[in-house]
GROMACS .gro file of C-alpha atoms in nm:
model
  137
    1GLU     CA    1  -1.262  -1.958   1.293
    2ALA     CA    2  -1.281  -1.739   0.994
    3LYS     CA    3  -1.535  -1.512   1.169
    4ARG     CA    4  -1.298  -1.469   1.458
    5GLN     CA    5  -1.049  -1.409   1.200
    6ALA     CA    6  -1.220  -1.136   1.038
    7TYR     CA    7  -1.235  -0.935   1.356
    8ILE     CA    8  -0.839  -0.906   1.396
    9PRO     CA    9  -0.816  -0.643   1.142
   10LEU     CA   10  -1.096  -0.463   1.280
   11VAL     CA   11  -0.975  -0.451   1.606
   12ALA     CA   12  -0.611  -0.392   1.513
   13GLY     CA   13  -0.715  -0.139   1.286
   14SER     CA   14  -0.933   0.081   1.535
   15THR     CA   15  -0.686   0.027   1.811
   16SER     CA   16  -0.378   0.142   1.624
   17ARG     CA   17  -0.558   0.446   1.483
   18LEU     CA   18  -0.664   0.528   1.868
   19LEU     CA   19  -0.329   0.515   2.008
   20ALA     CA   20  -0.166   0.691   1.680
   21SER     CA   21  -0.457   0.973   1.746
   22LEU     CA   22  -0.377   0.979   2.108
   23SER     CA   23  -0.012   1.050   2.068
   24THR     CA   24  -0.036   1.293   1.770
   25ALA     CA   25  -0.324   1.497   1.946
   26PRO     CA   26  -0.098   1.714   2.125
   27LEU     CA   27   0.136   1.772   1.855
   28GLU     CA   28  -0.186   1.864   1.591
   29LEU     CA   29  -0.327   2.090   1.837
   30VAL     CA   30  -0.023   2.289   1.847
   31ARG     CA   31   0.038   2.287   1.495
   32THR     CA   32  -0.338   2.401   1.432
   33ARG     CA   33  -0.300   2.694   1.722
   34GLN     CA   34   0.021   2.840   1.532
   35ALA     CA   35  -0.129   2.831   1.194
   36SER     CA   36  -0.432   3.015   1.322
   37ALA     CA   37  -0.237   3.264   1.488
   38ILE     CA   38  -0.032   3.343   1.175
   39GLY     CA   39  -0.347   3.334   0.948
   40ASN     CA   40  -0.517   3.593   1.181
   41GLY     CA   41  -0.236   3.809   1.225
   42GLU     CA   42  -0.219   3.730   1.594
   43LYS     CA   43   0.112   3.714   1.795
   44VAL     CA   44   0.238   3.373   1.765
   45VAL     CA   45   0.409   3.201   2.060
   46PRO     CA   46   0.768   3.120   1.945
   47GLY     CA   47   0.835   2.735   1.944
   48MET     CA   48   0.640   2.411   2.000
   49MET     CA   49   0.807   2.403   2.327
   50GLU     CA   50   0.651   2.701   2.441
   51GLU     CA   51   0.328   2.655   2.301
   52PHE     CA   52   0.296   2.342   2.517
   53ARG     CA   53   0.412   2.528   2.838
   54LEU     CA   54   0.138   2.801   2.760
   55LEU     CA   55  -0.117   2.516   2.708
   56LEU     CA   56  -0.022   2.348   3.051
   57ARG     CA   57   0.022   2.666   3.272
   58SER     CA   58  -0.299   2.817   3.150
   59ASN     CA   59  -0.548   2.504   3.102
   60GLY     CA   60  -0.408   2.212   3.221
   61PHE     CA   61  -0.290   1.886   3.098
   62SER     CA   62  -0.618   1.786   2.936
   63SER     CA   63  -0.623   2.076   2.730
   64LEU     CA   64  -0.345   1.904   2.524
   65PHE     CA   65  -0.631   1.684   2.413
   66THR     CA   66  -0.887   1.946   2.285
   67GLY     CA   67  -1.072   1.863   1.960
   68LEU     CA   68  -0.946   1.483   1.988
   69ALA     CA   69  -1.299   1.348   2.027
   70PRO     CA   70  -1.439   1.478   1.639
   71THR     CA   71  -1.092   1.330   1.539
   72LEU     CA   72  -1.162   0.958   1.696
   73TRP     CA   73  -1.531   0.959   1.561
   74ARG     CA   74  -1.363   1.052   1.184
   75ASP     CA   75  -1.048   0.813   1.193
   76VAL     CA   76  -1.103   0.516   1.441
   77PRO     CA   77  -1.429   0.370   1.233
   78PHE     CA   78  -1.237   0.457   0.893
   79SER     CA   79  -0.942   0.277   0.989
   80ALA     CA   80  -1.130  -0.010   1.124
   81ILE     CA   81  -1.351  -0.034   0.824
   82TYR     CA   82  -1.028   0.006   0.609
   83TRP     CA   83  -0.834  -0.268   0.747
   84LEU     CA   84  -1.117  -0.513   0.746
   85PHE     CA   85  -1.172  -0.478   0.372
   86LEU     CA   86  -0.807  -0.443   0.286
   87GLU     CA   87  -0.736  -0.801   0.448
   88LYS     CA   88  -1.070  -0.938   0.289
   89PHE     CA   89  -0.960  -0.825  -0.063
   90ARG     CA   90  -0.604  -0.936  -0.025
   91ASN     CA   91  -0.735  -1.296   0.085
   92ASP     CA   92  -0.977  -1.288  -0.176
   93LEU     CA   93  -0.733  -1.211  -0.468
   94SER     CA   94  -0.462  -1.407  -0.342
   95ASN     CA   95  -0.729  -1.739  -0.346
   96SER     CA   96  -0.952  -1.667  -0.628
   97ASN     CA   97  -0.977  -1.908  -0.925
   98SER     CA   98  -1.162  -1.728  -1.174
   99LEU     CA   99  -0.889  -1.449  -1.248
  100GLY     CA  100  -0.667  -1.654  -1.440
  101THR     CA  101  -0.301  -1.549  -1.422
  102TRP     CA  102  -0.423  -1.253  -1.223
  103GLY     CA  103  -0.557  -1.440  -0.946
  104GLY     CA  104  -0.296  -1.590  -0.672
  105ARG     CA  105  -0.479  -1.931  -0.700
  106TYR     CA  106  -0.331  -2.006  -1.037
  107TYR     CA  107   0.030  -1.974  -0.922
  108LYS     CA  108  -0.037  -2.168  -0.597
  109ASP     CA  109  -0.180  -2.457  -0.778
  110GLN     CA  110   0.149  -2.487  -0.999
  111GLY     CA  111   0.334  -2.441  -0.685
  112ILE     CA  112   0.494  -2.119  -0.799
  113GLN     CA  113   0.538  -1.836  -0.644
  114ILE     CA  114   0.325  -1.500  -0.693
  115PRO     CA  115   0.519  -1.267  -0.909
  116PRO     CA  116   0.590  -0.935  -0.724
  117SER     CA  117   0.381  -0.777  -1.026
  118ILE     CA  118   0.087  -0.960  -0.929
  119GLU     CA  119   0.136  -0.884  -0.547
  120VAL     CA  120   0.146  -0.519  -0.603
  121ILE     CA  121  -0.149  -0.503  -0.841
  122HIS     CA  122  -0.359  -0.731  -0.571
  123SER     CA  123  -0.206  -0.470  -0.299
  124PHE     CA  124  -0.289  -0.172  -0.507
  125ILE     CA  125  -0.666  -0.320  -0.583
  126SER     CA  126  -0.738  -0.416  -0.244
  127GLY     CA  127  -0.623  -0.071  -0.077
  128ALA     CA  128  -0.818   0.141  -0.345
  129GLY     CA  129  -1.126  -0.066  -0.268
  130ALA     CA  130  -1.090  -0.051   0.123
  131GLY     CA  131  -1.024   0.314   0.130
  132ALA     CA  132  -1.314   0.366  -0.104
  133ILE     CA  133  -1.554   0.166   0.112
  134ALA     CA  134  -1.424   0.298   0.437
  135ALA     CA  135  -1.438   0.680   0.284
  136PHE     CA  136  -1.806   0.654   0.127
  137GLY     CA  137  -1.956   0.334   0.275
   0.00000   0.00000   0.00000
């Protein structure tokens, strides 16, 4: 059961990043093309919709997803690892007996709700730890 539960944030994180990347890829491409044209002193297509039309007319629908593969190779594993460790760290902190008043178990054992300040600290530590592991791991 615990092993199956560990896969939930892994699958959810990677799936959500995949869908987010697919939906924003055309916008990122247009933004990058326009910024590059401005930076190189080239003629800029006026407006995003005109840039979309130009790409579709000249190269077809698939051209809107140019450069998507490297983005997916970078972002999907990062998100999967990030969400896996974020949930693990949150669970570990909220069930820890060894942290005294900093741990969630202290409050649960007394039948008291965990103070918001402790939950914020747990979220910050969990996010920072998960981000570090996903970025450097």
